[in-house]
mmCIF file of C-alpha atoms in Angstrom:
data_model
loop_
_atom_site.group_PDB
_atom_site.id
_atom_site.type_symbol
_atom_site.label_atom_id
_atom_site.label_comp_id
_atom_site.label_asym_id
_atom_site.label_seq_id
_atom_site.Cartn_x
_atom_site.Cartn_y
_atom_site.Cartn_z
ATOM 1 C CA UNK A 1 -103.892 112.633 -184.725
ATOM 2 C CA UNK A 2 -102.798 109.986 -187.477
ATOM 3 C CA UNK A 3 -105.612 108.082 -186.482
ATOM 4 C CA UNK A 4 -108.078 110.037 -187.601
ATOM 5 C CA UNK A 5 -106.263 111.318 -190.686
ATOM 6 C CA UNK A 6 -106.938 109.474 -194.622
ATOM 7 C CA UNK A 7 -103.659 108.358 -196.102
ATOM 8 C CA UNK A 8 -101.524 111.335 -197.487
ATOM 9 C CA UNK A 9 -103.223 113.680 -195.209
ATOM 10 C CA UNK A 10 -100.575 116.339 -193.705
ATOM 11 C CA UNK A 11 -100.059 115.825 -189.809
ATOM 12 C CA UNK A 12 -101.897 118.209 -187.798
ATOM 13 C CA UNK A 13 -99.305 119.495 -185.430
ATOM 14 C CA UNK A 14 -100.220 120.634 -181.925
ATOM 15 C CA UNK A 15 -101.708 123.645 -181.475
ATOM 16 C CA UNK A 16 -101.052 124.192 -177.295
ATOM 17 C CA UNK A 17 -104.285 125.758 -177.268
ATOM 18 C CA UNK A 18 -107.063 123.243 -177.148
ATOM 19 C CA UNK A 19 -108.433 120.727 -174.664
ATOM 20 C CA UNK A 20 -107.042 117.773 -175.898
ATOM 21 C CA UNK A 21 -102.927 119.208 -176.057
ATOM 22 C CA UNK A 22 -103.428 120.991 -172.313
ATOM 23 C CA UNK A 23 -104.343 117.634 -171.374
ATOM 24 C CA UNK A 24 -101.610 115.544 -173.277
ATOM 25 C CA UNK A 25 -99.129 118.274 -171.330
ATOM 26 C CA UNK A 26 -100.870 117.690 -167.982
ATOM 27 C CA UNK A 27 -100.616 114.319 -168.279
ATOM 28 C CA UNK A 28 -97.396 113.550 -170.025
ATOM 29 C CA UNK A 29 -95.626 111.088 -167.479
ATOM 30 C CA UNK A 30 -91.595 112.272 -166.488
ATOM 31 C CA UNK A 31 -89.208 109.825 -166.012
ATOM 32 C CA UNK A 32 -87.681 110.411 -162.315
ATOM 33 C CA UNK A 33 -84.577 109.036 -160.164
ATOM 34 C CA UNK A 34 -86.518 108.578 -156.159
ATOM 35 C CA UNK A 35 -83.055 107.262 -154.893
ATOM 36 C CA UNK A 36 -83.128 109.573 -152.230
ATOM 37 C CA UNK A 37 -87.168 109.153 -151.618
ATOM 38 C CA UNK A 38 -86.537 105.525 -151.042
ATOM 39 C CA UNK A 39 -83.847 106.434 -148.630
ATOM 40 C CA UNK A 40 -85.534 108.905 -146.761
ATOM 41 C CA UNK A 41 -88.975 106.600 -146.712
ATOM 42 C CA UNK A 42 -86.669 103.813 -145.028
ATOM 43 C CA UNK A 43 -85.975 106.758 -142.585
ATOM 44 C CA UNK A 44 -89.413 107.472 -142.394
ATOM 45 C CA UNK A 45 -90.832 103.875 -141.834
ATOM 46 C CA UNK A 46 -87.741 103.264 -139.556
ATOM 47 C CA UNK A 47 -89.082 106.273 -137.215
ATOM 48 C CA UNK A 48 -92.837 105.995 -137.441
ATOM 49 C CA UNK A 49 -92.338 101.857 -136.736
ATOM 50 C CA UNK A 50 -90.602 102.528 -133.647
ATOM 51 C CA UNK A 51 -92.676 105.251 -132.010
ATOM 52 C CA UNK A 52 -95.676 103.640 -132.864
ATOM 53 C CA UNK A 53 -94.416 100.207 -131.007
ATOM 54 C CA UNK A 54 -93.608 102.460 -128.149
ATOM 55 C CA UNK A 55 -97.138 103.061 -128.187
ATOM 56 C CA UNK A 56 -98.505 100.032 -128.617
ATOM 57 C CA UNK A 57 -99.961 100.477 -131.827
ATOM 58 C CA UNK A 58 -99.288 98.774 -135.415
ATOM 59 C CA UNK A 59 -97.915 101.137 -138.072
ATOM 60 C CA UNK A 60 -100.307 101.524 -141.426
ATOM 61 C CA UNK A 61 -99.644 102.189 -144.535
ATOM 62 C CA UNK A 62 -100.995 105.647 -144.186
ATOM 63 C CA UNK A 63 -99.423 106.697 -141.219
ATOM 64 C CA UNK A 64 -95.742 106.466 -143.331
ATOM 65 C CA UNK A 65 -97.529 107.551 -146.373
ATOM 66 C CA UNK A 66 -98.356 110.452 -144.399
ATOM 67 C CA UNK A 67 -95.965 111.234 -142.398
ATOM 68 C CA UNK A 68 -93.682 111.048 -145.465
ATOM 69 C CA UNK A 69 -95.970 113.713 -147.487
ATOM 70 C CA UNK A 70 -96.476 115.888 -144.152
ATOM 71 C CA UNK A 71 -100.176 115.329 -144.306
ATOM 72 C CA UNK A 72 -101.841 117.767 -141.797
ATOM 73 C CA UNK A 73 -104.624 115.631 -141.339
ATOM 74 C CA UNK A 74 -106.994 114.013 -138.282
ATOM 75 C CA UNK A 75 -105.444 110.900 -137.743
ATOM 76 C CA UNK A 76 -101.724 112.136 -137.995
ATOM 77 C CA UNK A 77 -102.755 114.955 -135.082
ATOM 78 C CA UNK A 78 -104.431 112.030 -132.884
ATOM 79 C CA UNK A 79 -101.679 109.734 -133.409
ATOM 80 C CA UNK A 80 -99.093 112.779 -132.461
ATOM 81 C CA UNK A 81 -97.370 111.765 -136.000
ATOM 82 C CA UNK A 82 -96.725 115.682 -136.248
ATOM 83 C CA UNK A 83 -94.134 115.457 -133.759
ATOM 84 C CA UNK A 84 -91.948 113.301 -134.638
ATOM 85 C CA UNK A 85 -88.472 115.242 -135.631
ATOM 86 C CA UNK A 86 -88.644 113.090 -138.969
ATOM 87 C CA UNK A 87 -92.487 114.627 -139.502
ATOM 88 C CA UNK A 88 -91.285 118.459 -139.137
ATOM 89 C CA UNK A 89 -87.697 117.709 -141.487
ATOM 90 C CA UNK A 90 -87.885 119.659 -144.535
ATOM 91 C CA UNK A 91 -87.350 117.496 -147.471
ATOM 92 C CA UNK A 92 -87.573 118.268 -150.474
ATOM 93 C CA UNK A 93 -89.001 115.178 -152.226
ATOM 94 C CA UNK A 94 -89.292 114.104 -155.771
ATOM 95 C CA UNK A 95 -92.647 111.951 -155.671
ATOM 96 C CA UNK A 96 -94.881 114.594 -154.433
ATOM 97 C CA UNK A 97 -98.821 112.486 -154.666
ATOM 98 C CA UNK A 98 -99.776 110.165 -152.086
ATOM 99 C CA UNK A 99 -100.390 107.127 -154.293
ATOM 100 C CA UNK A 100 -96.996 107.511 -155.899
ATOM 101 C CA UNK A 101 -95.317 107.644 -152.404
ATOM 102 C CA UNK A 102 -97.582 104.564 -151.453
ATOM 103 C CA UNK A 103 -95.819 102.928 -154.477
ATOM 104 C CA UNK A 104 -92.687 103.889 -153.108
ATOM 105 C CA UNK A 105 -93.753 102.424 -150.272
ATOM 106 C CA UNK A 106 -95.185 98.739 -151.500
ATOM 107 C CA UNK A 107 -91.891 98.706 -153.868
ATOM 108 C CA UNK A 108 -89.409 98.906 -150.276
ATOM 109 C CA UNK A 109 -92.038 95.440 -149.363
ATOM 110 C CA UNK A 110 -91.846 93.846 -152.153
ATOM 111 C CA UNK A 111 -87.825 94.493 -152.660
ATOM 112 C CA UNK A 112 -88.068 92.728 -149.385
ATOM 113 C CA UNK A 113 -86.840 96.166 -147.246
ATOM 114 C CA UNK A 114 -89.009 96.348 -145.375
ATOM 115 C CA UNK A 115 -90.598 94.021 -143.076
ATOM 116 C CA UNK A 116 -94.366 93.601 -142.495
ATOM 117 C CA UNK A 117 -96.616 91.320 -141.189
ATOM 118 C CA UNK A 118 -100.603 90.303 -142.576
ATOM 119 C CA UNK A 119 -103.284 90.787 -140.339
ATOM 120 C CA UNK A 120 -106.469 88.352 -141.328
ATOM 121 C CA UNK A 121 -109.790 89.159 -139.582
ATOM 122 C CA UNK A 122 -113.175 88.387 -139.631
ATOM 123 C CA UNK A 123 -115.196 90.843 -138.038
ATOM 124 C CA UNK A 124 -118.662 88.916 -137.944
ATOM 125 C CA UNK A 125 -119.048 85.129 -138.665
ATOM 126 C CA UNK A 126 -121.157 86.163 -141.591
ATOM 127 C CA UNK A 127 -118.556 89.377 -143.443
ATOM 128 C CA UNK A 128 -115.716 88.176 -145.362
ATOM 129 C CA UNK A 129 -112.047 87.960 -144.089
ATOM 130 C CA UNK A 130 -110.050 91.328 -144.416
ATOM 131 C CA UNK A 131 -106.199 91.430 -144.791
ATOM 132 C CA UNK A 132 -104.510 94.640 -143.883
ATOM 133 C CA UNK A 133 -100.418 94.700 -143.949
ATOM 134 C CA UNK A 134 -98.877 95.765 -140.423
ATOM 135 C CA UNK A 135 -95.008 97.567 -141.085
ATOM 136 C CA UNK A 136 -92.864 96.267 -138.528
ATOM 137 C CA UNK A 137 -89.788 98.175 -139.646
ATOM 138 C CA UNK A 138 -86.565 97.866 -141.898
ATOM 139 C CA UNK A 139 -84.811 94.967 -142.892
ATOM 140 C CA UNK A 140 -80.890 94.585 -141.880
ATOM 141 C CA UNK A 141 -78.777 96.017 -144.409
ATOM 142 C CA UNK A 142 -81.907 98.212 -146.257
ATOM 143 C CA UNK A 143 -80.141 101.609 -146.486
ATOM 144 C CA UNK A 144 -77.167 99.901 -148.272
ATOM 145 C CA UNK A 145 -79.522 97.759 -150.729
ATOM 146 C CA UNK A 146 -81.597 100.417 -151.492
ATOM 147 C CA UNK A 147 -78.271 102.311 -152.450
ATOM 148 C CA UNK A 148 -77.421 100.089 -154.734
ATOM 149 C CA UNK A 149 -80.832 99.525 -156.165
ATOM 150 C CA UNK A 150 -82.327 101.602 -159.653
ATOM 151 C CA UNK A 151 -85.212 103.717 -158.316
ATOM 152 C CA UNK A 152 -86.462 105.132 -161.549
ATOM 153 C CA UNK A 153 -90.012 106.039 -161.660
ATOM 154 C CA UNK A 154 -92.485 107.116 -164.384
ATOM 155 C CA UNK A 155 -94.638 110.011 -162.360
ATOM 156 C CA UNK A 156 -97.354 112.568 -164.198
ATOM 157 C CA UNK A 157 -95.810 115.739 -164.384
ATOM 158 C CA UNK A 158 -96.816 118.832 -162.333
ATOM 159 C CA UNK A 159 -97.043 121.312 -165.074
ATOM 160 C CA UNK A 160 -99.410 124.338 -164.535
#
């Protein structure tokens, strides 16, 4: 609020009340250690990879992403992503929204964890070329990197 205040004007404190502090609280980021989400995601990616080459079929991004947050959705029923025993193991996790698992998830890539592959196609010769990544699974030695590694996280906070 010192922003809006004239020079020797008192601080206006917080009141909790209005729209503006239930939003600062809702939004306040938490810093967070995801050690053990990174671990279980390699677990994760590690099981959806292989069941999904046993069915010849590349692994998305969303298909970890959800079978990491136990998404009950379409394509995770008509993949049969529900029944894998990872899918139906109840862990507790600390990143709880999709697009800060997905982070999780791009962070394993770029850490060079996980290995994936780019797809480039070109649907018509008139649309533009699309790139989609393609997990292939977990580099040698990932579980003990990722052990070593600092996972800390800045996530919004899940107040009220």
């Amino acid at each position: 609020m010192q922003y809006y205040s004239w020079a020797g004007d008192e601080e206006a404190l917080p009141c909790e009340k209005c729209d503006n502090c239930l939003h600062r609280q809702s939004h306040c980021p938490i810093i967070q250690d995801a050690r053990q989400d990174a671990l279980y995601m390699l677990r994760v990616i590690d099981a959806v990879t292989n069941y999904m080459k046993n069915n010849n079929e590349n692994t998305t991004r969303d298909d970890i992403v959800q079978v990491f947050c136990r998404s009950k959705n379409a394509s995770v029923i008509k993949k049969n992503l529900n029944h894998l025993d990872i899918y139906k193991e109840n862990y507790n996790r600390i990143l709880k929204r999709q697009e800060e698992v997905a982070y999780l998830l791009e962070d394993l890539v770029i850490r060079d964890l996980v290995e994936v592959k780019f797809k480039l196609s070109k649907p018509t010769p008139t649309s533009q070329i699309t790139c989609n990544l393609i997990y292939i699974g977990v580099t040698e030695n990932a579980v003990e990197r990722a052990s070593i590694g600092s996972w800390i996280y800045s996530v919004r906070s899940r107040q009220k």
